Structure formats: structure tokens, C-alpha cells
């Protein structure tokens, strides 16, 4: 009889593990789909590039915060972002820099386009991994407050704050899965 209860407990633990994996996969897919849809809205790519280049805003984080707001959730502890930020600095940022450095060289050496495209693909995969990691962070209900938004992006110019607000407003038009 004891073996039966052990087997039954193992079954429920396994079922809970599968459910957790399903939830994690859904969150990852949901965030990626949301990020692609928001980025594709007219004018959003340019605004996000300005935030990235001029204000140092991490775009996957911005997309993640917009997704949280849209889902009426917030990060349990913002300190969770530190490991992901290290990932971005270690992998995504160097790939982006290499890709950008190659762009002006293409005019004199067109075959470099193959290399640049490979780096661009690696950069995209690195950002997708960033979004996957962000989707798995612990969250609670209730959308991020204005205070959480201000704490997240810190001191920025009024101009960049206005762009962030426009991105947030555009995010509200995205249908969630």
C-alpha cells in the first residue's frame, strides 16, 4: 500500500512539473509574440532605436515591462533583472556593436554582408534568449505602477520619457495570447 501512495505522489509531482513547464513555455511564447507585434507597429522600431541609442534603454526590458503592464503584472523583485542585464552586456551588446561596425564596410566589401547577417541572426537569438529569461522571472498581479516605471528607467530626459509613454500606449493595442 505504501508503494501505491508513493507512486501516486510521484504522479502528482510529475503532473505539477509538466504544468509548470507548460506555463513557462506559454509565457515565453506569449512575450516573444507580443514583442514582435509591438516592434512591428508603425513607428515603434524607430522610437525604440532612439531609446536604445540615445538613452541607453534596454529594448527587451522595455518590451517586457510593456508586456507586464498589459498582463496586469509586475516583477516581484526588480533585482531579478541583474543576471539578465549581465547576459545582455556579455552577449547581445557586443554582437550589436560588431553588426553596426560592419555596416559602413559593406560598401567597399560587399561579401562582408554574409558575415554581418550571421552576426545579426546571433544578435536576434541573444535577444530572444533575453526575452525567454525575462518571461520566467517571478511576477505578481497588478500592473507596474508609475513609480515602478520611473524606478525601472531611472533619470531620463522628458523627451525620452515621452517616447516610453508612446511605446506603452502602443502596447495597449496588442492582443495577448
Short mmCIF file of C-alpha atoms in Angstrom, two decimals:
data_model
loop_
_atom_site.label_atom_id
_atom_site.label_comp_id
_atom_site.label_asym_id
_atom_site.label_seq_id
_atom_site.Cartn_x
_atom_site.Cartn_y
_atom_site.Cartn_z
CA UNK A 1 0.00 0.00 0.00
CA UNK A 2 2.88 2.35 0.80
CA UNK A 3 4.29 1.82 -2.70
CA UNK A 4 0.93 2.80 -4.17
CA UNK A 5 0.91 6.13 -2.27
CA UNK A 6 4.50 6.76 -3.31
CA UNK A 7 3.58 6.08 -6.94
CA UNK A 8 0.50 8.33 -6.67
CA UNK A 9 2.56 11.15 -5.10
CA UNK A 10 5.16 10.79 -7.87
CA UNK A 11 2.40 11.07 -10.46
CA UNK A 12 1.04 14.32 -8.97
CA UNK A 13 4.52 15.79 -8.66
CA UNK A 14 5.21 14.92 -12.31
CA UNK A 15 1.87 16.43 -13.37
CA UNK A 16 2.69 19.64 -11.50
CA UNK A 17 6.13 19.74 -13.16
CA UNK A 18 4.58 19.35 -16.61
CA UNK A 19 2.06 22.08 -15.80
CA UNK A 20 4.88 24.40 -14.71
CA UNK A 21 6.80 23.66 -17.92
CA UNK A 22 3.64 24.38 -19.97
CA UNK A 23 3.12 27.69 -18.14
CA UNK A 24 6.76 28.67 -18.69
CA UNK A 25 6.61 27.78 -22.39
CA UNK A 26 3.37 29.72 -22.80
CA UNK A 27 4.82 32.79 -21.05
CA UNK A 28 7.93 32.65 -23.21
CA UNK A 29 5.89 32.31 -26.41
CA UNK A 30 3.45 34.99 -25.28
CA UNK A 31 6.21 37.53 -24.54
CA UNK A 32 8.02 36.82 -27.82
CA UNK A 33 4.80 37.15 -29.84
CA UNK A 34 3.91 40.37 -28.00
CA UNK A 35 7.41 41.82 -28.51
CA UNK A 36 7.39 41.08 -32.25
CA UNK A 37 3.89 42.56 -32.64
CA UNK A 38 4.73 45.74 -30.71
CA UNK A 39 8.03 46.20 -32.52
CA UNK A 40 6.21 45.85 -35.87
CA UNK A 41 3.70 48.63 -35.21
CA UNK A 42 4.29 51.72 -37.38
CA UNK A 43 6.94 53.98 -35.88
CA UNK A 44 7.79 51.73 -32.95
CA UNK A 45 11.08 50.38 -34.29
CA UNK A 46 12.44 53.89 -34.81
CA UNK A 47 11.30 55.05 -31.37
CA UNK A 48 12.86 52.01 -29.71
CA UNK A 49 16.14 52.53 -31.56
CA UNK A 50 16.21 56.13 -30.36
CA UNK A 51 15.64 54.99 -26.78
CA UNK A 52 18.37 52.36 -27.14
CA UNK A 53 20.92 54.59 -28.83
CA UNK A 54 20.31 57.92 -27.12
CA UNK A 55 19.09 56.93 -23.65
CA UNK A 56 20.70 53.51 -23.17
CA UNK A 57 17.31 51.85 -22.64
CA UNK A 58 17.39 48.08 -22.99
CA UNK A 59 14.68 47.29 -25.54
CA UNK A 60 13.94 43.71 -24.45
CA UNK A 61 13.43 45.05 -20.91
CA UNK A 62 11.15 47.80 -22.24
CA UNK A 63 9.13 45.22 -24.18
CA UNK A 64 8.99 43.03 -21.06
CA UNK A 65 7.70 45.90 -18.91
CA UNK A 66 5.07 46.73 -21.53
CA UNK A 67 4.03 43.06 -21.57
CA UNK A 68 3.79 43.02 -17.78
CA UNK A 69 1.69 46.16 -17.82
CA UNK A 70 -0.57 44.66 -20.49
CA UNK A 71 -0.97 41.48 -18.39
CA UNK A 72 -1.57 43.47 -15.19
CA UNK A 73 1.52 42.00 -13.55
CA UNK A 74 4.70 43.35 -12.01
CA UNK A 75 8.09 41.96 -11.07
CA UNK A 76 8.18 40.51 -7.61
CA UNK A 77 11.69 41.91 -7.13
CA UNK A 78 13.44 44.13 -9.69
CA UNK A 79 16.79 42.69 -8.53
CA UNK A 80 15.91 39.66 -10.67
CA UNK A 81 16.93 41.74 -13.69
CA UNK A 82 20.63 41.84 -12.75
CA UNK A 83 21.53 38.43 -14.18
CA UNK A 84 19.66 39.19 -17.39
CA UNK A 85 21.38 42.56 -17.68
CA UNK A 86 24.74 40.78 -17.37
CA UNK A 87 23.65 38.44 -20.20
CA UNK A 88 22.79 41.43 -22.38
CA UNK A 89 26.12 43.13 -21.70
CA UNK A 90 28.12 39.94 -22.23
CA UNK A 91 26.44 38.71 -25.42
CA UNK A 92 23.86 40.99 -27.05
CA UNK A 93 25.69 44.31 -26.83
CA UNK A 94 28.97 43.02 -28.37
CA UNK A 95 27.04 41.39 -31.22
CA UNK A 96 25.16 44.64 -31.86
CA UNK A 97 28.41 46.60 -31.90
CA UNK A 98 30.02 44.19 -34.36
CA UNK A 99 27.00 44.31 -36.65
CA UNK A 100 26.97 48.10 -36.62
CA UNK A 101 30.73 48.33 -37.23
CA UNK A 102 30.39 46.14 -40.31
CA UNK A 103 27.62 48.20 -41.92
CA UNK A 104 29.84 51.01 -43.32
CA UNK A 105 32.37 48.43 -44.55
CA UNK A 106 29.80 46.76 -46.83
CA UNK A 107 30.13 49.48 -49.44
CA UNK A 108 33.80 48.62 -50.03
CA UNK A 109 33.48 44.91 -49.39
CA UNK A 110 30.01 43.51 -50.22
CA UNK A 111 30.96 39.90 -49.31
CA UNK A 112 31.02 41.03 -45.66
CA UNK A 113 27.21 41.07 -45.85
CA UNK A 114 27.17 37.31 -45.19
CA UNK A 115 29.18 37.79 -42.01
CA UNK A 116 27.05 40.75 -40.93
CA UNK A 117 23.85 38.75 -41.49
CA UNK A 118 25.21 35.89 -39.38
CA UNK A 119 26.03 38.32 -36.58
CA UNK A 120 22.57 39.90 -36.94
CA UNK A 121 20.99 36.44 -36.57
CA UNK A 122 23.09 35.74 -33.48
CA UNK A 123 22.09 39.12 -32.02
CA UNK A 124 18.41 38.33 -32.59
CA UNK A 125 18.81 34.93 -30.93
CA UNK A 126 20.54 36.59 -27.98
CA UNK A 127 17.62 39.00 -27.62
CA UNK A 128 15.17 36.12 -27.90
CA UNK A 129 17.07 34.36 -25.09
CA UNK A 130 16.85 37.58 -23.07
CA UNK A 131 13.07 37.63 -23.54
CA UNK A 132 12.86 33.94 -22.61
CA UNK A 133 14.74 34.63 -19.37
CA UNK A 134 12.59 37.68 -18.65
CA UNK A 135 9.38 35.68 -19.16
CA UNK A 136 10.48 33.22 -16.48
CA UNK A 137 11.01 35.83 -13.76
CA UNK A 138 8.73 35.75 -10.73
CA UNK A 139 5.77 38.07 -11.09
CA UNK A 140 2.75 39.17 -9.08
CA UNK A 141 -0.61 40.53 -10.11
CA UNK A 142 -1.26 44.26 -10.63
CA UNK A 143 0.32 46.21 -13.44
CA UNK A 144 3.58 48.06 -12.77
CA UNK A 145 2.84 51.38 -11.10
CA UNK A 146 4.10 54.68 -12.47
CA UNK A 147 6.63 54.58 -9.63
CA UNK A 148 7.86 51.16 -10.84
CA UNK A 149 8.25 52.56 -14.35
CA UNK A 150 10.24 55.53 -13.04
CA UNK A 151 12.44 53.27 -10.92
CA UNK A 152 13.00 50.99 -13.88
CA UNK A 153 14.22 53.55 -16.36
CA UNK A 154 15.69 55.97 -13.85
CA UNK A 155 16.52 59.52 -14.76
CA UNK A 156 15.85 60.17 -18.41
CA UNK A 157 15.02 63.29 -20.36
CA UNK A 158 11.43 64.41 -20.76
CA UNK A 159 11.79 63.65 -24.48
CA UNK A 160 12.73 60.01 -23.84
CA UNK A 161 10.04 59.72 -21.17
CA UNK A 162 7.50 60.82 -23.78
CA UNK A 163 8.76 58.14 -26.19
CA UNK A 164 8.46 55.47 -23.49
CA UNK A 165 4.89 56.63 -22.86
CA UNK A 166 4.12 56.32 -26.61
CA UNK A 167 5.54 52.78 -26.65
CA UNK A 168 3.46 51.91 -23.58
CA UNK A 169 0.34 53.29 -25.24
CA UNK A 170 1.04 51.33 -28.42
CA UNK A 171 1.47 48.19 -26.30
CA UNK A 172 -2.11 48.54 -25.12
CA UNK A 173 -3.26 47.85 -28.69
CA UNK A 174 -1.55 44.44 -28.80
CA UNK A 175 -3.82 41.46 -28.21
CA UNK A 176 -2.35 38.95 -25.78
CA UNK A 177 -2.39 35.23 -26.38
#
